Protein backbone atom coordinates (compact mmCIF):
# COMPACT_ATOMS: atom_id res chain seq x y z
CA UNK A 1 25.89 -20.36 -7.02
CA UNK A 2 22.81 -21.44 -5.86
CA UNK A 3 20.59 -19.98 -3.95
CA UNK A 4 16.58 -19.18 -2.93
CA UNK A 5 14.97 -15.45 -3.15
CA UNK A 6 12.56 -16.92 -0.22
CA UNK A 7 14.14 -19.21 1.91
CA UNK A 8 11.74 -18.33 4.65
CA UNK A 9 9.24 -20.10 2.83
CA UNK A 10 10.97 -22.98 4.73
CA UNK A 11 9.06 -22.97 8.10
CA UNK A 12 5.60 -24.09 5.76
CA UNK A 13 7.70 -27.98 5.87
CA UNK A 14 6.52 -28.90 8.87
CA UNK A 15 3.45 -28.10 7.98
CA UNK A 16 1.14 -31.42 7.59
CA UNK A 17 3.73 -33.13 9.78
CA UNK A 18 2.39 -30.63 12.91
CA UNK A 19 -0.81 -30.80 11.32
CA UNK A 20 -1.26 -34.32 11.44
CA UNK A 21 -0.13 -34.58 15.59
CA UNK A 22 -1.84 -32.10 16.85
CA UNK A 23 -5.17 -33.17 14.51
CA UNK A 24 -5.25 -36.15 16.33
CA UNK A 25 -4.41 -35.48 19.74
CA UNK A 26 -7.92 -33.10 18.88
CA UNK A 27 -9.53 -36.12 17.44
CA UNK A 28 -8.90 -38.52 20.59
CA UNK A 29 -11.02 -35.66 22.82
CA UNK A 30 -13.22 -35.54 21.12
CA UNK A 31 -13.79 -39.48 20.48
CA UNK A 32 -13.36 -39.68 24.53
CA UNK A 33 -16.23 -36.55 25.14
CA UNK A 34 -18.32 -38.49 22.54
CA UNK A 35 -18.23 -41.93 22.27
CA UNK A 36 -18.81 -42.94 18.82
CA UNK A 37 -21.69 -44.49 17.30
CA UNK A 38 -21.82 -48.02 16.43
CA UNK A 39 -23.12 -48.31 13.11
CA UNK A 40 -23.48 -52.57 11.52
CA UNK A 41 -22.33 -52.50 7.76
CA UNK A 42 -23.88 -53.98 5.41
CA UNK A 43 -22.82 -57.08 3.28
CA UNK A 44 -22.68 -55.66 0.18
CA UNK A 45 -20.45 -52.48 1.81
CA UNK A 46 -18.23 -55.76 3.20
CA UNK A 47 -17.83 -57.16 0.07
CA UNK A 48 -17.02 -54.36 -2.02
CA UNK A 49 -14.57 -53.32 0.61
CA UNK A 50 -12.88 -56.77 -0.09
CA UNK A 51 -12.96 -56.01 -3.48
CA UNK A 52 -11.10 -52.91 -4.21
CA UNK A 53 -8.79 -53.97 -1.94
CA UNK A 54 -7.19 -53.20 1.92
CA UNK A 55 -4.85 -49.78 2.87
CA UNK A 56 -3.35 -50.34 6.06
CA UNK A 57 -0.46 -48.31 6.82
CA UNK A 58 2.46 -51.11 7.30
CA UNK A 59 0.78 -51.72 3.28
CA UNK A 60 2.92 -50.77 0.29
CA UNK A 61 0.32 -48.65 -0.89
CA UNK A 62 0.08 -46.73 2.10
CA UNK A 63 3.92 -45.96 2.23
CA UNK A 64 3.89 -44.47 -1.40
CA UNK A 65 0.75 -42.65 -0.97
CA UNK A 66 2.34 -40.73 2.25
CA UNK A 67 5.63 -40.28 -0.15
CA UNK A 68 4.02 -39.09 -3.36
CA UNK A 69 2.27 -36.90 -0.53
CA UNK A 70 5.64 -35.17 0.58
CA UNK A 71 6.81 -35.13 -2.12
CA UNK A 72 3.83 -32.72 -3.37
CA UNK A 73 4.20 -30.23 -0.83
CA UNK A 74 7.80 -30.37 -0.97
CA UNK A 75 7.54 -29.99 -4.65
CA UNK A 76 5.26 -26.65 -3.36
CA UNK A 77 6.86 -24.92 -1.59
CA UNK A 78 10.59 -25.25 -2.83
CA UNK A 79 8.78 -23.48 -6.47
CA UNK A 80 7.39 -20.62 -3.79
CA UNK A 81 10.63 -20.46 -2.51
CA UNK A 82 12.40 -19.51 -5.89
CA UNK A 83 15.24 -21.78 -6.32
CA UNK A 84 17.23 -19.98 -8.89
CA UNK A 85 20.64 -19.85 -10.03
CA UNK A 86 23.35 -17.41 -9.95
CA UNK A 87 25.72 -17.20 -12.20
CA UNK A 88 29.25 -15.02 -11.92
CA UNK A 89 29.15 -11.93 -11.04
CA UNK A 90 30.66 -9.25 -13.85
CA UNK A 91 31.72 -5.81 -13.42
CA UNK A 92 32.08 -3.42 -16.43
CA UNK A 93 33.50 -0.60 -16.63
CA UNK A 94 31.91 1.82 -18.68
CA UNK A 95 34.14 4.79 -20.95
CA UNK A 96 32.91 8.05 -20.76
CA UNK A 97 31.21 10.55 -18.80
CA UNK A 98 28.57 12.63 -17.82
CA UNK A 99 27.04 15.16 -19.99
CA UNK A 100 23.95 18.03 -19.05
CA UNK A 101 22.84 20.04 -21.80
CA UNK A 102 20.94 23.08 -20.74
CA UNK A 103 18.67 24.77 -23.61
CA UNK A 104 17.95 27.89 -23.69
CA UNK A 105 13.77 28.60 -24.63
CA UNK A 106 13.43 32.01 -23.92
CA UNK A 107 11.95 34.53 -26.45
CA UNK A 108 14.96 35.51 -28.28
CA UNK A 109 15.93 32.28 -29.16
CA UNK A 110 12.45 32.84 -31.69
CA UNK A 111 14.88 35.38 -34.01
CA UNK A 112 14.57 33.54 -37.86
CA UNK A 113 18.74 34.53 -38.44
CA UNK A 114 20.47 31.16 -38.95
CA UNK A 115 20.68 29.00 -42.74
CA UNK A 116 20.75 25.88 -42.99
CA UNK A 117 22.07 24.20 -46.22
CA UNK A 118 19.88 24.21 -48.41
CA UNK A 119 19.88 28.00 -47.71
CA UNK A 120 16.33 27.47 -45.64
CA UNK A 121 16.02 30.57 -42.41
CA UNK A 122 15.60 29.06 -39.70
CA UNK A 123 14.73 30.45 -35.62
CA UNK A 124 18.32 29.32 -33.91
CA UNK A 125 16.22 26.86 -31.59
CA UNK A 126 15.85 25.00 -35.04
CA UNK A 127 19.17 25.65 -36.12
CA UNK A 128 20.67 24.58 -32.43
CA UNK A 129 18.63 21.40 -32.77
CA UNK A 130 19.57 20.61 -36.74
CA UNK A 131 23.89 20.49 -35.00
CA UNK A 132 22.64 18.80 -31.44
CA UNK A 133 20.84 15.98 -32.58
CA UNK A 134 23.95 14.78 -35.04
CA UNK A 135 26.15 15.26 -31.49
CA UNK A 136 24.18 13.12 -28.86
CA UNK A 137 24.19 10.22 -31.22
CA UNK A 138 27.16 9.85 -31.77
CA UNK A 139 28.20 10.05 -27.95
CA UNK A 140 27.57 6.32 -26.90
CA UNK A 141 28.70 5.17 -23.52
CA UNK A 142 27.46 8.53 -22.14
CA UNK A 143 24.96 9.48 -19.95
CA UNK A 144 23.46 12.22 -21.00
CA UNK A 145 20.87 15.30 -19.55
CA UNK A 146 18.45 17.73 -20.14
CA UNK A 147 17.52 21.15 -19.24
CA UNK A 148 15.49 23.49 -20.89
CA UNK A 149 15.39 26.76 -19.38
CA UNK A 150 13.87 30.45 -19.93
CA UNK A 151 12.64 32.65 -16.60
CA UNK A 152 12.97 28.87 -14.87
CA UNK A 153 15.27 25.72 -15.67
CA UNK A 154 13.00 22.37 -14.69
CA UNK A 155 14.84 19.28 -15.95
CA UNK A 156 13.60 17.62 -18.84
CA UNK A 157 15.70 14.30 -19.40
CA UNK A 158 18.16 13.00 -16.68
CA UNK A 159 21.24 11.22 -17.44
CA UNK A 160 20.82 8.96 -19.57
CA UNK A 161 22.61 6.46 -21.89
CA UNK A 162 18.56 6.46 -23.89
CA UNK A 163 19.66 8.92 -26.09
CA UNK A 164 16.81 8.42 -28.20
CA UNK A 165 14.68 9.38 -25.30
CA UNK A 166 16.96 12.39 -24.89
CA UNK A 167 16.76 13.43 -28.61
CA UNK A 168 12.52 13.10 -29.29
CA UNK A 169 12.71 16.12 -26.00
CA UNK A 170 14.88 17.70 -26.85
CA UNK A 171 12.98 17.80 -30.31
CA UNK A 172 9.76 18.33 -28.44
CA UNK A 173 10.63 21.17 -26.85
CA UNK A 174 9.05 24.60 -27.79
CA UNK A 175 10.27 28.17 -26.99
CA UNK A 176 8.06 29.86 -24.59
CA UNK A 177 7.26 27.25 -22.53
CA UNK A 178 8.95 28.18 -19.60
CA UNK A 179 8.97 31.71 -20.04
CA UNK A 180 10.09 34.38 -22.20
CA UNK A 181 13.55 35.54 -19.82
CA UNK A 182 16.32 33.91 -18.61
CA UNK A 183 18.07 32.67 -16.02
CA UNK A 184 21.11 30.89 -16.98
CA UNK A 185 22.35 30.89 -12.88
CA UNK A 186 19.30 29.05 -12.18
CA UNK A 187 20.22 26.59 -15.52
CA UNK A 188 24.25 26.20 -13.86
CA UNK A 189 22.95 25.33 -9.81
CA UNK A 190 19.95 22.55 -11.79
CA UNK A 191 22.63 20.68 -14.05
CA UNK A 192 24.99 21.17 -10.59
CA UNK A 193 23.01 19.20 -8.18
CA UNK A 194 22.47 17.12 -10.91
CA UNK A 195 25.66 16.25 -11.48
CA UNK A 196 27.32 16.14 -9.05
CA UNK A 197 27.53 12.85 -7.24
CA UNK A 198 28.23 11.78 -10.14
CA UNK A 199 32.01 10.48 -10.86
CA UNK A 200 34.90 13.02 -10.55
CA UNK A 201 36.02 13.93 -14.16
CA UNK A 202 33.33 13.00 -16.06
CA UNK A 203 30.95 16.05 -15.36
CA UNK A 204 30.01 18.07 -18.63
CA UNK A 205 27.67 20.73 -18.83
CA UNK A 206 26.75 22.22 -22.55
CA UNK A 207 25.03 25.97 -21.70
CA UNK A 208 23.07 27.30 -25.46
CA UNK A 209 22.04 30.40 -24.64
CA UNK A 210 21.64 33.88 -26.59
CA UNK A 211 20.85 35.81 -23.95
CA UNK A 212 21.85 37.59 -20.89
CA UNK A 213 20.83 36.86 -17.23
CA UNK A 214 17.65 38.90 -16.30
CA UNK A 215 16.13 35.67 -14.60
CA UNK A 216 16.26 33.50 -11.31
CA UNK A 217 17.68 33.43 -8.25
CA UNK A 218 20.87 32.41 -8.92
CA UNK A 219 23.59 34.99 -9.73
CA UNK A 220 25.30 32.98 -13.37
CA UNK A 221 29.37 33.91 -11.46
CA UNK A 222 28.05 32.23 -8.20
CA UNK A 223 26.44 28.72 -10.09
CA UNK A 224 29.85 29.19 -11.54
CA UNK A 225 31.25 29.01 -8.33
CA UNK A 226 29.53 26.36 -6.87
CA UNK A 227 29.95 23.98 -10.83
CA UNK A 228 33.87 25.17 -9.91
CA UNK A 229 33.83 23.25 -6.64
CA UNK A 230 32.35 19.93 -7.57
CA UNK A 231 34.95 20.05 -10.71
CA UNK A 232 32.36 20.64 -13.19
CA UNK A 233 33.84 21.87 -16.19
CA UNK A 234 31.01 24.05 -18.46
CA UNK A 235 30.94 24.72 -22.43
CA UNK A 236 29.31 27.51 -23.14
CA UNK A 237 27.91 28.87 -26.54
CA UNK A 238 26.83 32.17 -27.04
CA UNK A 239 23.92 31.79 -30.30
CA UNK A 240 23.53 34.41 -32.88
CA UNK A 241 23.94 35.69 -36.29
CA UNK A 242 26.98 37.15 -37.87
CA UNK A 243 24.24 39.40 -38.82
CA UNK A 244 23.66 40.93 -35.79
CA UNK A 245 26.84 41.20 -33.72
CA UNK A 246 26.87 44.21 -31.89
CA UNK A 247 22.63 42.83 -31.36
CA UNK A 248 22.83 39.29 -30.70
CA UNK A 249 21.58 39.87 -27.15
CA UNK A 250 24.20 37.07 -25.19
CA UNK A 251 26.53 38.88 -22.63
CA UNK A 252 30.03 36.94 -23.99
CA UNK A 253 31.83 38.71 -20.77
CA UNK A 254 29.68 36.70 -18.80
CA UNK A 255 29.73 33.20 -20.25
CA UNK A 256 33.81 33.84 -21.23
CA UNK A 257 33.61 34.22 -17.30
CA UNK A 258 31.45 30.36 -16.07
CA UNK A 259 34.08 28.34 -19.09
CA UNK A 260 36.85 30.05 -17.62
CA UNK A 261 36.19 29.43 -13.82
CA UNK A 262 35.65 26.09 -14.40
CA UNK A 263 38.22 25.39 -16.68
CA UNK A 264 35.44 25.07 -19.21
CA UNK A 265 35.65 26.82 -22.75
CA UNK A 266 33.38 29.58 -23.96
CA UNK A 267 32.46 28.69 -28.08
CA UNK A 268 30.63 32.18 -29.92
CA UNK A 269 28.25 30.30 -32.23
CA UNK A 270 27.01 33.64 -35.07
CA UNK A 271 26.91 30.92 -37.06
CA UNK A 272 25.23 27.80 -38.64
CA UNK A 273 28.63 26.82 -39.78
CA UNK A 274 29.68 27.85 -36.63
CA UNK A 275 27.87 26.36 -34.21
CA UNK A 276 28.34 22.99 -35.71
CA UNK A 277 32.66 23.11 -35.34
CA UNK A 278 31.84 23.99 -31.82
CA UNK A 279 30.39 20.55 -30.87
CA UNK A 280 33.00 19.31 -33.59
CA UNK A 281 35.74 20.78 -30.86
CA UNK A 282 34.02 20.08 -27.58
CA UNK A 283 34.08 16.29 -29.22
CA UNK A 284 37.54 15.93 -29.78
CA UNK A 285 38.08 18.16 -26.96
CA UNK A 286 37.12 16.10 -23.90
CA UNK A 287 39.04 12.84 -22.57
CA UNK A 288 36.86 10.65 -21.76
CA UNK A 289 37.54 8.87 -18.63
CA UNK A 290 36.14 5.48 -15.83
CA UNK A 291 32.39 7.30 -16.20
CA UNK A 292 30.32 4.47 -14.40
CA UNK A 293 31.00 0.67 -13.59
CA UNK A 294 28.47 -1.78 -14.09
CA UNK A 295 27.48 -4.97 -12.57
CA UNK A 296 24.99 -7.54 -14.63
CA UNK A 297 23.85 -10.41 -12.18
CA UNK A 298 21.81 -13.36 -13.98
CA UNK A 299 19.35 -15.09 -12.47
CA UNK A 300 18.22 -18.65 -13.86
CA UNK A 301 15.74 -18.83 -12.05
CA UNK A 302 14.43 -23.33 -11.28
CA UNK A 303 11.53 -23.28 -9.63
CA UNK A 304 9.92 -25.00 -12.44
CA UNK A 305 12.15 -28.16 -11.84
CA UNK A 306 10.51 -28.41 -7.86
CA UNK A 307 6.93 -27.94 -9.65
CA UNK A 308 7.57 -31.01 -11.97
CA UNK A 309 8.01 -32.83 -8.88
CA UNK A 310 5.10 -32.23 -7.10
CA UNK A 311 2.98 -32.87 -10.42
CA UNK A 312 4.37 -36.45 -11.02
CA UNK A 313 3.63 -37.07 -7.56
CA UNK A 314 -0.13 -35.55 -7.57
CA UNK A 315 -0.39 -37.88 -11.01
CA UNK A 316 0.82 -40.99 -9.01
CA UNK A 317 -1.66 -40.89 -6.35
CA UNK A 318 -4.54 -42.53 -8.07
CA UNK A 319 -1.87 -45.66 -9.03
CA UNK A 320 -0.73 -45.79 -6.06
CA UNK A 321 -4.72 -45.60 -4.24
CA UNK A 322 -5.48 -48.91 -7.78
CA UNK A 323 -2.04 -50.98 -5.85
CA UNK A 324 -3.04 -53.01 -3.31
CA UNK A 325 -1.20 -55.76 -1.26
């Protein structure tokens, strides 16, 4: 489909005619008030005039120059109007879901009670990063967001298809940047705010925490009820070492209630192997649905064509001026 982006610039097309029309009237009126003086030409100037030829309004040179000038003006105006060719619209329906990750950065996440396959001892946040990174990389076609919380909850990355950007933001997350306590309810509430406008049946929240709710304004149970109203499924993960099972810090019953309320699941992750199985299970359990429809419009600019016509007409003016009848 052919169209103009700035079609209203077409009002400039008759501008030269209007200027010529009304300028003549003003010029004639000025001549009536101040009649021109009689000037005698010299023989030398008369010879030059006859040698160069004359151009009259009825001559071919005059008509050619007028056509060239109009082509220049019309070409420039059409170029400013931004002509463009729009390809047929393509609608792409993308299979996936909107996945928000809420990661606990409270002080207890600094407990080094996890072991990497190499035998290196790492804290809970490092263990979460080591497993969460490949999980995010596999989420092709899904929109992923990142919430970091401690005393307060912050949206670190909005829902996006750029998985690499989410991974980079997760890698830069540090313990204590949001405080030392745990505001689970506020984290869920912030996730609900960002997910409620997304398509239904594709709103997922994965909550990772190693503590009990002891900060924030919203209680976890209230936030879970709010998430249920918007059809958001919450998968809760209690991060804690097997060797500190009795003193892991997270409230397993509260996390279980949050998952049950929103028709999600609760996973206790006591070591790195168990944490890795959590994400494998989530990856296989979730069923993708049509999360989003995108409309792509291919626009091909055509302004250079009228611009070329205007330039050719401009280059032809010197040739027309030399032409005589």
